[in-house]
Each structure stands twice: as structure tokens, then as C-alpha cells.
Tab-separated table of C-alpha atoms and ligand atoms in Angstrom:
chain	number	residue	atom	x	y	z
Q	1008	UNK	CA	-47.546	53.493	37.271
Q	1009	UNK	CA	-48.332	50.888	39.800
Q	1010	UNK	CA	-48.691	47.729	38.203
Q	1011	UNK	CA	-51.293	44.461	40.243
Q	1012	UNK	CA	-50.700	41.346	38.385
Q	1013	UNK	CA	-53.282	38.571	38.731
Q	1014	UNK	CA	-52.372	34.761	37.710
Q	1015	UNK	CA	-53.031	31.504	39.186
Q	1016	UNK	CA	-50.657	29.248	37.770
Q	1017	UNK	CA	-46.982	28.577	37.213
Q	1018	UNK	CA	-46.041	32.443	36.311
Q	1019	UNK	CA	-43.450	32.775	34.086
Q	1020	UNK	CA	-44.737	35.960	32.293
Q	1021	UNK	CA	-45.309	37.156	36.061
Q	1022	UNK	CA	-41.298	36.368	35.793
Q	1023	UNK	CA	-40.703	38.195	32.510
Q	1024	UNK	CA	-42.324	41.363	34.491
Q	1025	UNK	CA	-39.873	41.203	37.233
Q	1026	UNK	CA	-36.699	40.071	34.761
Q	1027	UNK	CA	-37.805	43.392	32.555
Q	1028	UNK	CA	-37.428	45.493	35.727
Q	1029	UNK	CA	-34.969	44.508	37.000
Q	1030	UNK	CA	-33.030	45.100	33.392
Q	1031	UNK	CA	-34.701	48.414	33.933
Q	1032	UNK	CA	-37.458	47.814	30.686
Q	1033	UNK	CA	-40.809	48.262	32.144
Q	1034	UNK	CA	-39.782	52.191	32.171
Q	1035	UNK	CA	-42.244	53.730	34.360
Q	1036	UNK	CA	-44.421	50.883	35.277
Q	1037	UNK	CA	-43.448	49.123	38.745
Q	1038	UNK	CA	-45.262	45.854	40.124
Q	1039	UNK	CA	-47.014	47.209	43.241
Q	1040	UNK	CA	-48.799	43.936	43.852
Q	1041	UNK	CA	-49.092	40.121	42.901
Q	1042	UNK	CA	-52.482	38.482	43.819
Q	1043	UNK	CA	-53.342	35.086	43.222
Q	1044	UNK	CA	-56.571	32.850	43.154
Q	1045	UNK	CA	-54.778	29.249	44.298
Q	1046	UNK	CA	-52.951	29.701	47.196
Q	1047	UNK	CA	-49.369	28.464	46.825
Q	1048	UNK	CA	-49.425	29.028	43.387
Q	1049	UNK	CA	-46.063	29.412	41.361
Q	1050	UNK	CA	-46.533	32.867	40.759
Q	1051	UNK	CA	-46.635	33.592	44.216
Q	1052	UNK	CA	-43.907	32.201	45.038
Q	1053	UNK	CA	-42.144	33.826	42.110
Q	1054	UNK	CA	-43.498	37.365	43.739
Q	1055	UNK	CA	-42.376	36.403	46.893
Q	1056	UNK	CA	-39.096	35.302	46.117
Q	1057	UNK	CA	-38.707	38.758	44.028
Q	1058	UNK	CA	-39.650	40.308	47.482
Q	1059	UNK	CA	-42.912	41.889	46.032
Q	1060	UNK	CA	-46.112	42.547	48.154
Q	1061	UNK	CA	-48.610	39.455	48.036
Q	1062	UNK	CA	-52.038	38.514	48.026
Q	1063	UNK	CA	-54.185	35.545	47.912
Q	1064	UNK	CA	-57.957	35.370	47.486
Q	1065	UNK	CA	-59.153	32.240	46.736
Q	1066	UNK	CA	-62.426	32.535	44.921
Q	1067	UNK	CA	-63.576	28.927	46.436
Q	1068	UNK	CA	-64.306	30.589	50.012
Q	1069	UNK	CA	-66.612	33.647	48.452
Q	1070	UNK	CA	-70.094	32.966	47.936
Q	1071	UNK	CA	-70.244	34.924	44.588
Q	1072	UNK	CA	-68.795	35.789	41.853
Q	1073	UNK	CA	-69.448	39.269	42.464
Q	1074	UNK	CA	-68.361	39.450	46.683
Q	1075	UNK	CA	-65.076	37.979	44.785
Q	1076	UNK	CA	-64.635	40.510	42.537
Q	1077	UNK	CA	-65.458	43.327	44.946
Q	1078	UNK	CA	-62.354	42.004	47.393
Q	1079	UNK	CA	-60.072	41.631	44.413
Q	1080	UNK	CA	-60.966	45.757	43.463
Q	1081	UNK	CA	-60.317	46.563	47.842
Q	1082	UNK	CA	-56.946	44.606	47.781
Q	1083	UNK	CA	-55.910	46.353	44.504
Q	1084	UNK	CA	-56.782	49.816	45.775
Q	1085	UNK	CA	-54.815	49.259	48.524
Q	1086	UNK	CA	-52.150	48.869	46.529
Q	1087	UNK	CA	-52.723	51.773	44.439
Q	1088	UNK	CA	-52.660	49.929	41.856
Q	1089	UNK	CA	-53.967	51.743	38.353
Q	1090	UNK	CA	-52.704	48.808	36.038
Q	1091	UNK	CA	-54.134	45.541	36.178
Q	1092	UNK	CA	-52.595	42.953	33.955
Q	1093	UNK	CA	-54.037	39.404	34.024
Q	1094	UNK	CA	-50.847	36.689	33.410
Q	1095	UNK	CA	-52.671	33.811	33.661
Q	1096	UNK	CA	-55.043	34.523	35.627
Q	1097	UNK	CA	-58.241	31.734	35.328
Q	1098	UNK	CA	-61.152	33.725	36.541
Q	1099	UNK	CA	-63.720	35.831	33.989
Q	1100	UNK	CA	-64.170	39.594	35.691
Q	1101	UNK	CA	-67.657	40.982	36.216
Q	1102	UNK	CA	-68.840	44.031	34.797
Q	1103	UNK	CA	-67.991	45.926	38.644
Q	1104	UNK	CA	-64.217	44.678	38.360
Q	1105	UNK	CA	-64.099	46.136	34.836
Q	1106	UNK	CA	-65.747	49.625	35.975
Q	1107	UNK	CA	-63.276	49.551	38.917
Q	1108	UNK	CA	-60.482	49.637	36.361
Q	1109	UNK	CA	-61.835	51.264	32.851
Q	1110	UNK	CA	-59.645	50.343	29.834
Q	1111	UNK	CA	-56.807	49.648	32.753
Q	1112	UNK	CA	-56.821	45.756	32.784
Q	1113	UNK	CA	-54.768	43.571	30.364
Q	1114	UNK	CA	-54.416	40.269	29.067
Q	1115	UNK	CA	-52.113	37.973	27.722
Q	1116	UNK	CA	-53.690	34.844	26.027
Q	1117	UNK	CA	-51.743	32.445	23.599
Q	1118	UNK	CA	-53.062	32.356	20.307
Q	1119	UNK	CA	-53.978	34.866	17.794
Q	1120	UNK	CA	-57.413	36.250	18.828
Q	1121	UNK	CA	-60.076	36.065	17.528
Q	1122	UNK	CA	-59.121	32.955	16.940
Q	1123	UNK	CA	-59.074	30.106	19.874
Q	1124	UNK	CA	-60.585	31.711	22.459
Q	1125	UNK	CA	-61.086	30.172	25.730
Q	1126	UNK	CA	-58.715	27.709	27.323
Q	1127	UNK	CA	-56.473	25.085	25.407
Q	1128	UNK	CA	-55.678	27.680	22.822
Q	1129	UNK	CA	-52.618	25.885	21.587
Q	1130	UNK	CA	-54.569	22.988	21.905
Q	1131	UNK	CA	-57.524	24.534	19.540
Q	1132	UNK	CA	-54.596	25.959	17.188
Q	1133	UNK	CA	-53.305	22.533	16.696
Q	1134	UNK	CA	-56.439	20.540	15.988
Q	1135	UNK	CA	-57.715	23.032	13.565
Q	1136	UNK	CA	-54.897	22.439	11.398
Q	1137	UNK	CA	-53.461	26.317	11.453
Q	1138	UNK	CA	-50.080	27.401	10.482
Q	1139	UNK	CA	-49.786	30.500	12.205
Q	1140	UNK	CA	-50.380	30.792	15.921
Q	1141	UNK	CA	-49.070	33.171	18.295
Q	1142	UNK	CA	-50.022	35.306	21.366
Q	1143	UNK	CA	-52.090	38.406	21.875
Q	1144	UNK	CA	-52.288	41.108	24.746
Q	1145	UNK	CA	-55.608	42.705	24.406
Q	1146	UNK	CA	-57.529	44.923	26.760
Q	1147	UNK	CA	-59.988	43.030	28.882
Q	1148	UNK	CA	-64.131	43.165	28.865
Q	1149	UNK	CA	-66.622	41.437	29.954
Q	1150	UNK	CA	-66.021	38.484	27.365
Q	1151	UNK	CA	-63.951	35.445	26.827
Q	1152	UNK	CA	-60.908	36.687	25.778
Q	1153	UNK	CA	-62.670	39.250	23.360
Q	1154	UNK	CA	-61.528	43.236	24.155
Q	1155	UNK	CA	-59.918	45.254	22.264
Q	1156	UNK	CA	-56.013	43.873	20.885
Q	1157	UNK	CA	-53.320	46.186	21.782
Q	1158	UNK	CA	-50.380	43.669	20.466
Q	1159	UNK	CA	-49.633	40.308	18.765
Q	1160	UNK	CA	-46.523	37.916	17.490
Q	1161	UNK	CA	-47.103	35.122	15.235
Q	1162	UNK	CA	-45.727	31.899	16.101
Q	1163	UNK	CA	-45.384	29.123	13.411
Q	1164	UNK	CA	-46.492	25.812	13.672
Q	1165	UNK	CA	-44.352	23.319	13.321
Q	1166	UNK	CA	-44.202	19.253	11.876
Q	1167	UNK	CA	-44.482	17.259	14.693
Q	1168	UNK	CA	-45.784	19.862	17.317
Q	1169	UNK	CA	-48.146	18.908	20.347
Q	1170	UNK	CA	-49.318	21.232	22.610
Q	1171	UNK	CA	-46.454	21.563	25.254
Q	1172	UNK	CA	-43.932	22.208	22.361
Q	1173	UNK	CA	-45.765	24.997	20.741
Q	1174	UNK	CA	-47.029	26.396	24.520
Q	1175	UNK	CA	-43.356	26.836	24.990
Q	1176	UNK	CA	-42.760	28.659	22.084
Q	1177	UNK	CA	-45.751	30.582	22.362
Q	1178	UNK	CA	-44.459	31.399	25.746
Q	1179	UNK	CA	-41.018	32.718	24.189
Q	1180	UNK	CA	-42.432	35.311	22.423
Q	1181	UNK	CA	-45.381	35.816	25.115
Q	1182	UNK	CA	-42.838	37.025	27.853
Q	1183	UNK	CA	-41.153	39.980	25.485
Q	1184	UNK	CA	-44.573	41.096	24.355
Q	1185	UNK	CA	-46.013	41.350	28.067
Q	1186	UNK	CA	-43.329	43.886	28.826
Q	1187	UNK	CA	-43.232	45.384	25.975
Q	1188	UNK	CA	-47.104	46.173	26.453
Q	1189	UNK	CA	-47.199	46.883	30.096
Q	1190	UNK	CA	-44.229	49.470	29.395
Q	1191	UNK	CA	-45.868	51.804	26.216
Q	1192	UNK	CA	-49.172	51.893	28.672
Q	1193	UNK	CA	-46.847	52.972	31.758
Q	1194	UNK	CA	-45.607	54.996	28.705
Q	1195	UNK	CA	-48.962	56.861	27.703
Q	1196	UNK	CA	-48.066	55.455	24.413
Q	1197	UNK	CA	-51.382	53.521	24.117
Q	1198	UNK	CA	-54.607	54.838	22.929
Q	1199	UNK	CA	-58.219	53.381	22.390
Q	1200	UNK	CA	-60.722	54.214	19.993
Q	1201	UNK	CA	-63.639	51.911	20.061
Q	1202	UNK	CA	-62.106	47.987	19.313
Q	1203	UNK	CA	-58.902	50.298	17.390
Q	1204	UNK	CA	-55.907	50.376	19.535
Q	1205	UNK	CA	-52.801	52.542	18.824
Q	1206	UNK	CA	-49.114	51.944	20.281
Q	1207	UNK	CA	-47.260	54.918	19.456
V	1419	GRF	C1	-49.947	31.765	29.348
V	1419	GRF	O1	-49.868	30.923	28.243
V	1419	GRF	C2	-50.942	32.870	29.111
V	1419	GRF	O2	-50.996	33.283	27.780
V	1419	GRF	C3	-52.241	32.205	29.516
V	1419	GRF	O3	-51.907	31.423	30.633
V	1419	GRF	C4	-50.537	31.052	30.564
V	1419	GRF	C5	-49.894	31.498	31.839
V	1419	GRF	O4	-48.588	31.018	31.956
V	1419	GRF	N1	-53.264	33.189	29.770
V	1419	GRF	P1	-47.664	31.488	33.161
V	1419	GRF	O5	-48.433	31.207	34.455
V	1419	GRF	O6	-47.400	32.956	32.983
V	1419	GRF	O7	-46.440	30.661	33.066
């Protein structure tokens, strides 16, 4: 299965993908593509030091959201890609992406949705006081952050935690669950019914 990641920032669960195939654990899934929204980006240099096939659309020179979206869909077919995981990728989708790729786009976002949506999630997590954060991969629609959850690991808050030291535990457990996710899809081991995901 050809995998596109999207991101637009540093990219380390862009480097879990590439670590887990190269180990051989993303079984039949392969990145095909890396595109990115802010050119020189640390994921694409990641993907280009891994010697993977690059893109870069920066959604500041299209006029619309939508004339975006449409070249993001035309570089990704041209890839063949049929998997489209978001790993940190800052831009919402339009309904046209989403049609482009039905129940074929994934996302990894760090906290335990529903709760903290948005951006700052560890952030959120800490202010509210919670115990329990942690990381979700969840199918994508047309929403903040709200499709369907295929997978989650808790992370515990800690005394004396700010945000960067529970972002990098979050980020621990968010670069095995990425994998793990992107694999049982490559897999056929993941199944929708409604908002109720099964990973066989
Ligand atoms: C991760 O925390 C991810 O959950 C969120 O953005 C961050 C991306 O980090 N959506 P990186 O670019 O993969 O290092």
C-alpha cells in the first residue's frame, strides 16, 4: 500500500515511519511520498535524507483553500498514493480532499480525543488539570480533529510537567502507535462502522 505523508513541522513521527521500515514493521505499507506545506521543513529534510520522493506545496501561494487542496489530491495521485496519513500536518482538509481519499486519511494528534482538540493539546491537557493524557490516531473528516478513533495510549501526567516535557513523552508513545496504525490498515486489519472502528 502506498503510503503519502503530509506534515509541516519538525517530523519525527514522519521518522518513526521510515525507522519502522526500515526494521521491516510497516508490513505492507511503503512511503511512496512526503509532501510538505513549509518549504524546508524538517520533515522534508528527514524524507530527503531517507531518499524518499518529495513535495512541497505551500498553501501561502494558492488563492484558496480549495485550488490547495485540489493540487495536494494531483501530487498524491501521482504518487499512487491510497494512504494518506497526516504527521503533523497544520492545514484542515476540505470536503473534496476527503472524497479524494474516503476513510483513507489518518491522523495522529497528542491528547486523548475528544478531549483537547485543536492545537496546544498538551498545553490544554495541562491547564485543565488532567491526569491522563496521551495520543490518538483517528480517521480524518471534515472537523477539528473529530473522525472516527482507530487507536490510543494514555500518557500520565506528571508533578512538575510543562508542556515540552509531556510533548516529549507524548511523542514516545506517539511514534510506536503511528506504525503500528499505518501497518494493520496496510494490513486490511481495520474496519469502520459508523464512528466504531475495529483493529483486528
Ligand atoms: C505531533 O505531536 C502530532 O501529534 C501533532 O503534531 C506533532 C508533530 O510532530 N499532530 P512531528 O513533526 O512529527 O515531530
Amino acid at each position: 500500500m502506498n503510503v503519502g505523508v503530509l506534515a509541516s513541522g519538525g517530523g519525527t513521527n514522519l521518522q518513526a515511519l521510515i525507522a519502522a521500515t526500515a526494521r521491516g514493521e510497516l508490513g505492507p505499507a511503503r512511503i511512496a511520498a512526503v509532501g510538505v506545506n513549509v518549504p524546508g521543513c524538517g520533515a522534508l529534510l528527514r524524507a530527503e535524507q531517507a531518499g524518499i520522493a518529495t513535495f512541497v506545496l505551500d498553501h501561502k501561494t494558492f488563492a484558496s483553500r480549495e485550488g490547495f487542496d485540489a493540487a495536494l489530491v494531483e501530487t498524491l495521485h501521482e504518487h499512487r498514493v491510497e494512504l494518506v496519513v497526516l504527521a503533523g500536518f497544520m492545514r484542515l482538509l476540505t470536503p473534496g480532499f476527503l472524497a479524494a481519499f474516503p476513510h483513507r486519511v489518518v491522523n495522529i494528534h497528542p491528547a486523548l480525543l475528544p478531549a483537547f482538540p485543536g492545537t496546544h493539546a498538551q498545553k490544554q491537557a495541562l491547564d485543565y488539570g488532567v491526569k491522563v493524557s496521551g495520543c490518538t490516531v483517528h480517521f480524518v473528516d471534515s472537523g477539528t480533529d473529530t473522525g472516527p478513533i482507530i487507536a490510543q495510549t494514555a500518557v500520565p501526567l506528571l508533578d512538575g510537567d510543562d508542556e515540552a516535557s509531556l510533548a516529549a513523552r507524548i511523542l514516545v508513545e506517539e511514534h510506536r502507535l503511528l506504525p503500528a496504525v499505518v501497518r494493520a490498515i496496510a494490513e486490511g486489519r481495520v474496519s469502520v462502522e459508523g464512528r466504531r472502528v475495529t483493529v483486528r
